[in-house]
XYZ file of C-alpha atoms in Angstrom:
598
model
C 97.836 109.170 -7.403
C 100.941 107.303 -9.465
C 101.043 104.093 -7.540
C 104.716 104.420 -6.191
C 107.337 101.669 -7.276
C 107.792 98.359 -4.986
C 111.008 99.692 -4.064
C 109.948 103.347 -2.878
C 108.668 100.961 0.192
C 110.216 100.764 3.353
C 109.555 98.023 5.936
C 108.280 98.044 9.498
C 107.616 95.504 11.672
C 107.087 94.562 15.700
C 107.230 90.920 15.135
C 103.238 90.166 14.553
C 102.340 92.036 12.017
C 104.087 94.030 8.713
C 103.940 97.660 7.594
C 104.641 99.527 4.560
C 105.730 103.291 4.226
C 106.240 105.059 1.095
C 108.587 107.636 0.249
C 106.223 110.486 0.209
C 105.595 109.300 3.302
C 102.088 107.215 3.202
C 101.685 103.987 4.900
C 100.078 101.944 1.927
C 99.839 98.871 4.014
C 98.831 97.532 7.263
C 97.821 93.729 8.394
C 97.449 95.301 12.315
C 96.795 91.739 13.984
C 99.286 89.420 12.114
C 100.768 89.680 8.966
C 98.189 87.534 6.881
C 95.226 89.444 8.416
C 93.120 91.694 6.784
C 94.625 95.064 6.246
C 93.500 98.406 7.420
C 95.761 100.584 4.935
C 95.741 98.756 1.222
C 96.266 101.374 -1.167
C 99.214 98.795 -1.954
C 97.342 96.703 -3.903
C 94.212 99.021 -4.558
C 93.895 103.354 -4.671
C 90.638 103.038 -2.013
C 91.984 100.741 -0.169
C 93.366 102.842 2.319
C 96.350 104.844 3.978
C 97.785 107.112 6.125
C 99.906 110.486 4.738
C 101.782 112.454 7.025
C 104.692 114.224 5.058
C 105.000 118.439 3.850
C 102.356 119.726 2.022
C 105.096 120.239 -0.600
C 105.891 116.791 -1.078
C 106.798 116.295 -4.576
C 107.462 119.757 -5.657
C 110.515 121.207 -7.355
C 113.028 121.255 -4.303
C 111.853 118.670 -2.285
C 114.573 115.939 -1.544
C 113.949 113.019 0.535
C 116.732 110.992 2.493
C 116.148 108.196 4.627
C 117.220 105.357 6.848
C 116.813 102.630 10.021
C 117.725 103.389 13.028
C 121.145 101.364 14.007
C 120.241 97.738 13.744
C 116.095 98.265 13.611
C 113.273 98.767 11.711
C 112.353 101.712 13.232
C 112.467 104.407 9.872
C 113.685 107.979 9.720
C 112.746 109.814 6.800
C 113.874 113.528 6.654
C 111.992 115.719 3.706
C 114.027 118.810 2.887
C 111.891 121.616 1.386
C 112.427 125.358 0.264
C 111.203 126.232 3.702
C 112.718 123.829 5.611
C 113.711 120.330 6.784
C 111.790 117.707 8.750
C 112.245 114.354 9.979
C 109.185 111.426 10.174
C 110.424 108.289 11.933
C 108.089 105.753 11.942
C 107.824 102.219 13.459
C 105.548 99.501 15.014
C 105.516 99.642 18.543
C 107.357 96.971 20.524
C 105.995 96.269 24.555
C 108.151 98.899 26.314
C 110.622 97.089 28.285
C 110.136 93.910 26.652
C 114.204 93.427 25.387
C 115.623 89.855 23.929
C 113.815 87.526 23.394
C 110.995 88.812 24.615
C 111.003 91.139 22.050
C 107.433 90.666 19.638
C 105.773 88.143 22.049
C 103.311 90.853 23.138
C 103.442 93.528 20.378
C 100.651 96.330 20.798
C 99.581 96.855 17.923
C 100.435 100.161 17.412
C 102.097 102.725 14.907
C 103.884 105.333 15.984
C 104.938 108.491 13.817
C 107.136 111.439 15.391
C 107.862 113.972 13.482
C 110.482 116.929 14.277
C 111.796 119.936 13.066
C 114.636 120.300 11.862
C 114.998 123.792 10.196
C 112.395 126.523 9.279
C 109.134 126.221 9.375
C 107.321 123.330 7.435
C 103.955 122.700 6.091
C 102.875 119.278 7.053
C 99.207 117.818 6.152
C 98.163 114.263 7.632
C 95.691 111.863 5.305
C 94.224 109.086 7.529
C 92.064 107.087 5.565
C 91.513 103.452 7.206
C 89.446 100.745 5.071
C 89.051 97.884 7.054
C 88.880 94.180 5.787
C 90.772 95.242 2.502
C 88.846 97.734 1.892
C 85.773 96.772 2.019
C 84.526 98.655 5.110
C 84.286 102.068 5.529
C 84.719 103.035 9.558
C 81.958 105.074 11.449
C 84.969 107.929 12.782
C 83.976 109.703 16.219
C 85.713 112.943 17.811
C 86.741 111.990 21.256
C 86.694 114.300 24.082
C 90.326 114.124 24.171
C 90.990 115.148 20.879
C 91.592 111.865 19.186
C 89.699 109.898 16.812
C 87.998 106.651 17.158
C 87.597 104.477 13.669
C 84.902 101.329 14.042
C 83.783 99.008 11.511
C 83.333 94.923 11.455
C 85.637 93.746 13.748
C 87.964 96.442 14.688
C 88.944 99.565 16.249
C 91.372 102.033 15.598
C 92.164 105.469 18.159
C 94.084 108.166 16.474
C 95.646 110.659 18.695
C 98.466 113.126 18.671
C 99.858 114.765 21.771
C 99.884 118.303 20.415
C 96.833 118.595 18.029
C 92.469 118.101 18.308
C 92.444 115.910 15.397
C 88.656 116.790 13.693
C 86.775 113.768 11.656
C 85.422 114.275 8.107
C 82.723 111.696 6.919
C 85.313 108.945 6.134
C 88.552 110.310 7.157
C 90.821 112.619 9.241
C 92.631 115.424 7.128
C 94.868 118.297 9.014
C 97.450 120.370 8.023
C 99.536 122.117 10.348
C 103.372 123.868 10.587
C 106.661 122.495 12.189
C 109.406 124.561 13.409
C 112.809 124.244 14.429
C 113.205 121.921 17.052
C 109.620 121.245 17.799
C 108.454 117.490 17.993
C 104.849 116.071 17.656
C 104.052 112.346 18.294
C 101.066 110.816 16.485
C 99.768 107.272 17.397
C 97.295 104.878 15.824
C 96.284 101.685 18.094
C 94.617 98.727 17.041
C 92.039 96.251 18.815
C 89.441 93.412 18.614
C 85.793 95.350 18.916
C 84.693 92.365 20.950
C 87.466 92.304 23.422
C 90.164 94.235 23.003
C 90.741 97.569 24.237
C 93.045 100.161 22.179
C 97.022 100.075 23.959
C 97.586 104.366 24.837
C 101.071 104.942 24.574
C 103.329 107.816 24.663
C 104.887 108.042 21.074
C 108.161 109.753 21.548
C 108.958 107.850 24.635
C 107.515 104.827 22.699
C 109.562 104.832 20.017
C 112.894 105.626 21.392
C 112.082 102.411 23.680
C 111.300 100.551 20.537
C 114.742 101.504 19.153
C 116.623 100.053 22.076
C 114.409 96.894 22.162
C 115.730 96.028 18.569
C 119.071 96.991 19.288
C 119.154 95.056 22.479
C 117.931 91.988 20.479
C 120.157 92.570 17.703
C 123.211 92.678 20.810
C 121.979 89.114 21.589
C 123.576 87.838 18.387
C 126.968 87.906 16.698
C 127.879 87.502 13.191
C 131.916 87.655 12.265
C 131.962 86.648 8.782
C 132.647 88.659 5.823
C 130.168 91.419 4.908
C 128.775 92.224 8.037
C 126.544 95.214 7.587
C 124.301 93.473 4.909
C 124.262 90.467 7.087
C 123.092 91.812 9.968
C 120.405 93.891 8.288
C 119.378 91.069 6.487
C 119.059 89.204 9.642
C 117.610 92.354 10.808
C 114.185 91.919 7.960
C 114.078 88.039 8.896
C 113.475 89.057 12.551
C 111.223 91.320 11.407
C 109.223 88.799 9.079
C 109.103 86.821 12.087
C 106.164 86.080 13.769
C 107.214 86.307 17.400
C 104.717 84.237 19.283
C 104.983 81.256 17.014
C 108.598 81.558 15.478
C 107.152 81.053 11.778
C 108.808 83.165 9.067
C 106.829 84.709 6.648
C 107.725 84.595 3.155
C 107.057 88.442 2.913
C 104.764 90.726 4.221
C 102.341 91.320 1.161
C 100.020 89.824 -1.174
C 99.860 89.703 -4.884
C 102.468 92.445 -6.040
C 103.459 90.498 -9.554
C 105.697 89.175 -10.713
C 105.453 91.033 -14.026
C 103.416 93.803 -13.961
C 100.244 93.419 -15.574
C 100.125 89.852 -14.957
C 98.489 87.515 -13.186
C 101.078 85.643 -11.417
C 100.418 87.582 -8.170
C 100.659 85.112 -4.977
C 99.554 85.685 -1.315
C 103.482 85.291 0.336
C 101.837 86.130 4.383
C 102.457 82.526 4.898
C 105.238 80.307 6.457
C 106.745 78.100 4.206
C 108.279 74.419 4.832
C 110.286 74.290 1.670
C 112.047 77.189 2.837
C 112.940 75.644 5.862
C 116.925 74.593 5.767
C 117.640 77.424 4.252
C 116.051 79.725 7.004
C 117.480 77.397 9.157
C 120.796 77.841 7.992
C 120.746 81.784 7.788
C 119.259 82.073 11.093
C 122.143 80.197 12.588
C 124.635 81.906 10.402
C 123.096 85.486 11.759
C 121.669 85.077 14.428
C 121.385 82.547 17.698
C 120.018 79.194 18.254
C 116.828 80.378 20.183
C 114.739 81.701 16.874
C 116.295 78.854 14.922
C 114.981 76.403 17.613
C 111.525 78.652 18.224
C 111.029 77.545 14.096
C 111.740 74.222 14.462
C 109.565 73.636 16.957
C 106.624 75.450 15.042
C 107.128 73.674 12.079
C 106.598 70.189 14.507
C 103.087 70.968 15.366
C 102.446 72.431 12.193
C 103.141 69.161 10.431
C 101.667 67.149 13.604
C 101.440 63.157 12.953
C 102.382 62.120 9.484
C 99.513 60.165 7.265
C 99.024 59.278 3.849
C 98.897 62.437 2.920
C 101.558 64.714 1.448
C 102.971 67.244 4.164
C 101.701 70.705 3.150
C 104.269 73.132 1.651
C 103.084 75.674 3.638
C 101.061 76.683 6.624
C 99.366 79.266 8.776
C 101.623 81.444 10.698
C 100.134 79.481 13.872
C 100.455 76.206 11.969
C 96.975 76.247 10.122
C 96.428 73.918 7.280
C 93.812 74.886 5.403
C 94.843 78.740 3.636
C 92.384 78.211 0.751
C 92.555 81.099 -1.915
C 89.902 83.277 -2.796
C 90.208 86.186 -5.174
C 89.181 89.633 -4.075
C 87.076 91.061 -7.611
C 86.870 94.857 -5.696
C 90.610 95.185 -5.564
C 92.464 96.402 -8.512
C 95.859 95.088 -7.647
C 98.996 96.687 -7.342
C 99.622 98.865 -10.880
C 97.036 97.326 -12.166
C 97.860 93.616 -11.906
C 94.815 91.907 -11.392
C 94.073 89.624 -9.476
C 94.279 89.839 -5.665
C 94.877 86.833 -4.241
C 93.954 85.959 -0.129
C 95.537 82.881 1.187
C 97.620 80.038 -1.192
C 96.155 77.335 -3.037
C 99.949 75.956 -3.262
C 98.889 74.136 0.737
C 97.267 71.768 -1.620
C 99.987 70.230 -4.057
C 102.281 67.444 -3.983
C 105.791 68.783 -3.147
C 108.016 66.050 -2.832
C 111.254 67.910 -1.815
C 109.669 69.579 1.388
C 110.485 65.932 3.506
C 113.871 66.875 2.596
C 114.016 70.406 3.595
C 112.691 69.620 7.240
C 114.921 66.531 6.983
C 117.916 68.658 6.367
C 117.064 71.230 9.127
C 116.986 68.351 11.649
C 120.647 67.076 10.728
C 122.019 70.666 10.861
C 120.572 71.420 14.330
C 121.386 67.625 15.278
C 123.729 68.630 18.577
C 121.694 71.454 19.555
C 118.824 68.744 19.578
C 120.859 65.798 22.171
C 121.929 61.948 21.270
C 118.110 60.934 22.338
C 115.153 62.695 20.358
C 111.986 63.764 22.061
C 109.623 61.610 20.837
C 107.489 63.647 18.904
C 110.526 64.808 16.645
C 111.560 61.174 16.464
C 107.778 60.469 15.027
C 108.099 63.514 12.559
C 111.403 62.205 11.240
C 110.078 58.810 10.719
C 107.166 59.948 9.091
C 108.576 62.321 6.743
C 111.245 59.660 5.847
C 108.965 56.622 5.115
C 106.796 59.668 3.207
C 109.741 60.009 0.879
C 110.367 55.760 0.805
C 106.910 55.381 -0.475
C 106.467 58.490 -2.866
C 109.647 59.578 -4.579
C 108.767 58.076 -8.161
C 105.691 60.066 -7.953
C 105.915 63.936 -10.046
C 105.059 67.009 -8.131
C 104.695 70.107 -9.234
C 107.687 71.613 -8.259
C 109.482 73.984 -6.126
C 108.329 77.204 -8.626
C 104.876 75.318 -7.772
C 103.126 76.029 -11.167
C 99.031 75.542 -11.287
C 99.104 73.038 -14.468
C 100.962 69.639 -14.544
C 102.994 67.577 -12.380
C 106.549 66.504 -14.171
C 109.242 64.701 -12.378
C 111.458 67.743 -11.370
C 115.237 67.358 -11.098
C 115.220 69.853 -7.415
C 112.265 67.517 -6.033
C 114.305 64.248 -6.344
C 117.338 65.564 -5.379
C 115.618 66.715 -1.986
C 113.998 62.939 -1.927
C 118.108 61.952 -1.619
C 118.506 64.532 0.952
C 115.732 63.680 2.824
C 116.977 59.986 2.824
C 120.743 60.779 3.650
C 120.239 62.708 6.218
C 117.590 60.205 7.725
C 120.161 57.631 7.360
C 122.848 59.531 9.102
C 120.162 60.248 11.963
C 119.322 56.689 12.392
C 121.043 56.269 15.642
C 118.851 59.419 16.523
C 116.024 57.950 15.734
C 115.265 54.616 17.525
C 114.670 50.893 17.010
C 112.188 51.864 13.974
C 115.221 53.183 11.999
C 115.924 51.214 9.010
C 119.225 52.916 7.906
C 120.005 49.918 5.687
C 116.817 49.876 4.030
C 116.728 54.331 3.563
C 120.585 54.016 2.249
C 119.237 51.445 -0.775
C 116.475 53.907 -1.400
C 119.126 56.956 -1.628
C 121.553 55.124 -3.349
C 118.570 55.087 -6.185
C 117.371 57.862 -5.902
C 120.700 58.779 -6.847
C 121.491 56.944 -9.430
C 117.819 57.874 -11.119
C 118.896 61.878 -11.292
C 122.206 60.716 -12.565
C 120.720 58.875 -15.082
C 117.302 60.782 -16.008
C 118.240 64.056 -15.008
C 121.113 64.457 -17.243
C 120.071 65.645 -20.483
C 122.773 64.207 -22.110
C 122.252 65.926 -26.077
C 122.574 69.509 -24.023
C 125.091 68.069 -21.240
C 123.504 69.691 -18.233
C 120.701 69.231 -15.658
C 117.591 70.315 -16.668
C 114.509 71.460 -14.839
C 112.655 67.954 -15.160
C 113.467 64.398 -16.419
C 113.481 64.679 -20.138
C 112.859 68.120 -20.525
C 115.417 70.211 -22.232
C 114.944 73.512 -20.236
C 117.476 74.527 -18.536
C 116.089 75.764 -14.661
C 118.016 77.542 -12.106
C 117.206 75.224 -9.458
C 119.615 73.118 -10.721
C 121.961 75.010 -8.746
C 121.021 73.712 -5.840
C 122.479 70.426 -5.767
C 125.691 71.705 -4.616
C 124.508 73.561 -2.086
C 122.996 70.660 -0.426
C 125.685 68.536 -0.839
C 124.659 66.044 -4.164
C 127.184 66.954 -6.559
C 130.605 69.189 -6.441
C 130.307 72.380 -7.526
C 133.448 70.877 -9.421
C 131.925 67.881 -11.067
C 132.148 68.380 -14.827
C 128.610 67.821 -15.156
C 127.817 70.262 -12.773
C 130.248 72.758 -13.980
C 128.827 72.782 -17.629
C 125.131 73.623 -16.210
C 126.371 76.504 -13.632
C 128.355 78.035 -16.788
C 124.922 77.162 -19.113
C 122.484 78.800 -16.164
C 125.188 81.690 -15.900
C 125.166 82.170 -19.776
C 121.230 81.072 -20.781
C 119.546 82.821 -18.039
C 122.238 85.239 -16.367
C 121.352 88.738 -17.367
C 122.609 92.279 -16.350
C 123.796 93.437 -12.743
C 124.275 89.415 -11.895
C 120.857 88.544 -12.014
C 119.963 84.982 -12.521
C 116.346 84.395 -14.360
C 114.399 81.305 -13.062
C 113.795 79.503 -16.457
C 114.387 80.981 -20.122
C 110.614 82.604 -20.665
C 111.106 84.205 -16.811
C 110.402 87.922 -17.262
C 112.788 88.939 -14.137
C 116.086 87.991 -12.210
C 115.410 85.701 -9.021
C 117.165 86.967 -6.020
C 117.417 83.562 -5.200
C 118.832 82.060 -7.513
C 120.991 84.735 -8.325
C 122.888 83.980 -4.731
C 122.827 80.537 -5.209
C 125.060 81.390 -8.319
C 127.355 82.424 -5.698
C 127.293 79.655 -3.696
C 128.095 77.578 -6.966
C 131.252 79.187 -7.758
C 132.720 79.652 -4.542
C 132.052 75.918 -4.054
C 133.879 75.363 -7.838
C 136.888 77.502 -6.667
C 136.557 80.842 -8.358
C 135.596 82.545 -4.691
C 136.898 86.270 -5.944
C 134.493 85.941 -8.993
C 131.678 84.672 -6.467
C 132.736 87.681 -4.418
C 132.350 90.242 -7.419
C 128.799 88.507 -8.400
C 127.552 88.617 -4.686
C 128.458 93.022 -4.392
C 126.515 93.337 -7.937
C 123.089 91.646 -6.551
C 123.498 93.121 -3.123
C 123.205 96.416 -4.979
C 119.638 95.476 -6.275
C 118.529 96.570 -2.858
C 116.770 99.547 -2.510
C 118.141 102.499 -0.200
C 117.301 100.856 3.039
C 118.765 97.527 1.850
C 115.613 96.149 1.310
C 114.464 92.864 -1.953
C 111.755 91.841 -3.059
C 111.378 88.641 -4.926
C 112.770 89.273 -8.152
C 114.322 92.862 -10.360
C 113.141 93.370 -13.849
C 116.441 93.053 -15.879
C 115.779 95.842 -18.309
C 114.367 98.811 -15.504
C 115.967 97.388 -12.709
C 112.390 97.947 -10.904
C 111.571 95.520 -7.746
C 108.848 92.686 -8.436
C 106.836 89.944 -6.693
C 106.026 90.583 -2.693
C 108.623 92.365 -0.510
C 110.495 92.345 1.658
C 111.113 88.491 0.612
C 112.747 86.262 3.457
C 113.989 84.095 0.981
C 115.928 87.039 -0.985
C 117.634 88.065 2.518
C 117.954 84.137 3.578
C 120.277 83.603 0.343
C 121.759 86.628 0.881
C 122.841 85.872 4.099
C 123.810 82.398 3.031
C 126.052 83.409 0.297
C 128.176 85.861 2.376
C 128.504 83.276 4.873
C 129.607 80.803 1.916
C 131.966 83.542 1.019
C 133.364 83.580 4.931
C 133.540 79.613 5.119
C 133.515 77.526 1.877
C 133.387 74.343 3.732
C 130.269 75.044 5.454
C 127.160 73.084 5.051
């Protein structure tokens, strides 16, 4: 089988866990307890690793057309394959706990998929795949007919029941195959639950009325929240993915819901993104607010406090469990061939272990913006985490890192890391009365003041007249549109100005794309809407506007990014969806709305 293209994916979600359907309609990938758990379906990043089919026999054929899209403001997915003998629709989705509506919504997700599929016209040839691998793909389930027609799948730790309300499903040795016809108007619902073996029992639910309850939870959650700025519909769809990246019971974000697609294929840069990252944290913070309400912003925050629990000696991990684990240690998976090839698979994120020095700042920042939400008096906890983190920065900001693009070799002193050590430290000082008798705002404004002055001084490459990515260095890096955005520098400031119009000219490419560094093999959604952000914030908001509608239209057709577009096929790369692609989405348009925002 050709190994579709990372956009040909569509996204479903029920708030603990992250699925993948293809356009030929084949979940590819399935995590079925939480997002950075094993997967039961991983023909994503391997052809045995599993899947699930369920589409017309004539599926890629001469006069088969595919259309598809969400459900109002859900991820609940309706794909409709027209062939010569007819039309059908699949709508698929994660199940949400019927009745459970707000913000109740994920907090006791059942762990099941639901696929409905109807006819619309003629008669069509369908044929349903089910091939589960377990523990990416390194099981191979015992199946067993069940006197009700369904299918039970066991093997290691789980167990899966496959039923359909209008057909006896029969087991081969390591999979269920059927094929079966669809007429006008007819509707069959298929359901595959998850469980524990030692513990859990599979949920039973009835898939039509299932999923048309899981509709109406979304949209009753997506009521909850108002967003009036400009570009609405990509906003709210955007906020739409973050919910659904969200892990409901803790409020941690995942960066995406995959592992190891590359970032060029063929390479090895290929990442394990199932995590929750700090770094990313004011910016989340800031997108959830624009788009959404203060309860998930809040629910975050108050993760990320007993992820970080009391500060030591010891730099503050970038990232963390989606339950606030520390240790994700990587280990490579040699079975797995890795998505088109790109080899290899990577399971948890080594990353937990470096020296970041900005992510003080990021959870710094967060705090300030969600300051009056948060009272005059801080719980004491949060009062200990701000102390710590600041008095972290106080005592380590002269050290190198390695960098918000975290590469594996050597630390440098990066331009982005120091400027989030002066964050980190105004912010702290404009806290202080926040924060206590322990507060030394006159002491934290000397250390920002210098901090200051040291990226003024060493960050400035004077010979190219720009900011580079690290003291000394003359590469030009995208991050150095960030300072801006957080407030270091105008937009304005001739300095600044040259390196946005160097970034825009040295590593801009087609369709408004924005390339990390010069050697980068693919725009950066990121940084590509920070671009935006820069030139609104220097004036030229009609020109931001412009830039912003030509990298919105790197989505795929259900408004979907990954990480980063290859500039010459336009093709999706890196894990997807990508929070952070939909966070500065969401945080440009709002720029866009509201250029005095912070």
């Amino acid at each position: 089988m050709e190994q579709p293209a990372i956009s040909d994916y569509g996204f479903l979600s029920d708030c603990r866990s992250g699925a993948l359907v293809s356009r030929a309609g084949s979940i590819d990938w399935w995590c079925p307890n939480r997002f950075d758990s094993p997967s039961v379906f991983g023909r994503l990043i391997d052809p045995d690793g599993g899947h699930w089919r369920l589409a017309p026999v004539a599926t890629g054929s001469p006069g088969h057309r595919v259309q598809r899209a969400y459900q109002g403001q859900s991820l609940v997915l309706r794909t409709v394959h027209h062939t010569p003998e007819g039309s059908v629709a699949v709508t698929d989705a994660l199940a949400a706990e019927v009745g459970a509506r707000a913000h109740q919504f994920g907090l006791h997700s059942p762990a099941v998929l639901l696929r409905v599929v109807e006819g619309l016209s003629g008669r069509v040839r369908m044929a349903m795949d089910f091939r589960p691998r377990p523990e990416y793909g390194l099981l191979t389930p015992y199946l067993r007919e069940l006197t009700d027609g369904a299918v039970l799948a066991v093997a290691g730790p789980i167990e899966l029941v496959l039923r359909c309300d209008g057909l006896r499903l029969r087991a081969d040795h390591d999979r269920v195959r059927h094929t079966f016809e669809v007429d006008e108007g007819q509707v069959l619902g298929f359901d595959l639950a998850y469980a524990s073996a030692f513990g859990g029992t599979p949920a039973r639910l009835e898939p039509v009325g299932t999923l048309a309850d899981t509709v109406q939870a979304w949209q009753a959650f997506r009521e909850t929240h108002r967003y009036d700025g400009r570009y609405p519909e990509v906003v709210r769809h955007s906020a739409t993915v973050l919910t659904g990246l969200t892990y409901a019971r803790s409020g941690a974000v995942a960066a995406a819901s995959t592992t190891s697609l590359p970032e060029e294929l063929g390479g090895d840069r290929n990442y394990d993104y199932r995590f929750s990252w700090l770094r990313d944290f004011a910016m989340t913070m800031r997108a959830l607010w624009v788009a959404a309400c203060p309860t998930e912003a809040s629910r975050l925050f108050d993760w990320a406090v007993r992820a970080i629990g009391r500060i030591g000696p010891e730099p503050v991990p970038v990232l963390f469990g989606l339950e606030g684990e520390r240790d994700v240690s990587e280990h490579i998976c040699p079975h797995l061939a890795g998505y088109a090839g790109s080899w290899p698979v990577r399971i948890g994120n080594d990353a937990w272990r470096q020296r970041q020095l900005d992510v003080p700042g990021e959870v710094v920042s967060a705090i300030w913006r969600l300051r009056d939400y948060l009272g005059d008096e801080f719980a004491a906890e949060l009062r200990e985490m701000v102390l710590g983190l600041t008095e972290q920065v106080a005592a380590t900001w002269q050290l190198p890192d390695q960098g918000i693009w975290e590469p594996r070799d050597r630390e440098l002193h990066y331009l982005s890391s120091k400027v989030l050590c002066w964050v980190a430290m105004d912010r702290a000082v404009r806290l202080a009365p926040q924060l206590g008798e322990r507060a030394d705002a006159q002491r934290w404004a000397g250390i920002r003041d210098e901090i200051r002055a040291t990226v003024l001084r060493d960050g400035f490459h004077e010979r190219r007249g720009v900011f580079t990515g690290a003291f000394g260095s003359p590469e030009l890096d995208a991050a150095a549109l960030y300072l801006p955005v957080v407030g270091f520098l105008p937009a304005t400031d001739p300095r600044m100005r040259a390196t946005i119009e160097a970034v825009e000219r040295e590593l801009g490419g087609d369709g408004g794309l924005v390339r990390r560094w010069d050697s980068d093999p693919a725009g950066f959604l990121l940084c590509s809407f920070w671009l935006v952000e820069c030139l609104v914030l220097a004036g030229e908001r009609e020109r931001a506007a412009r830039l912003f509608e030509r990298v919105t239209g790197h989505a795929n057709d259900v408004g979907l990014f990954s990480e980063q577009i290859d500039l010459r096929s336009g093709a999706h790369l890196g894990n997807t969806p990508q929070a952070l692609s939909h966070i500065g989405q969401i945080n440009a348009a709002w720029r866009l709305t509201d250029p005095t925002a912070d």
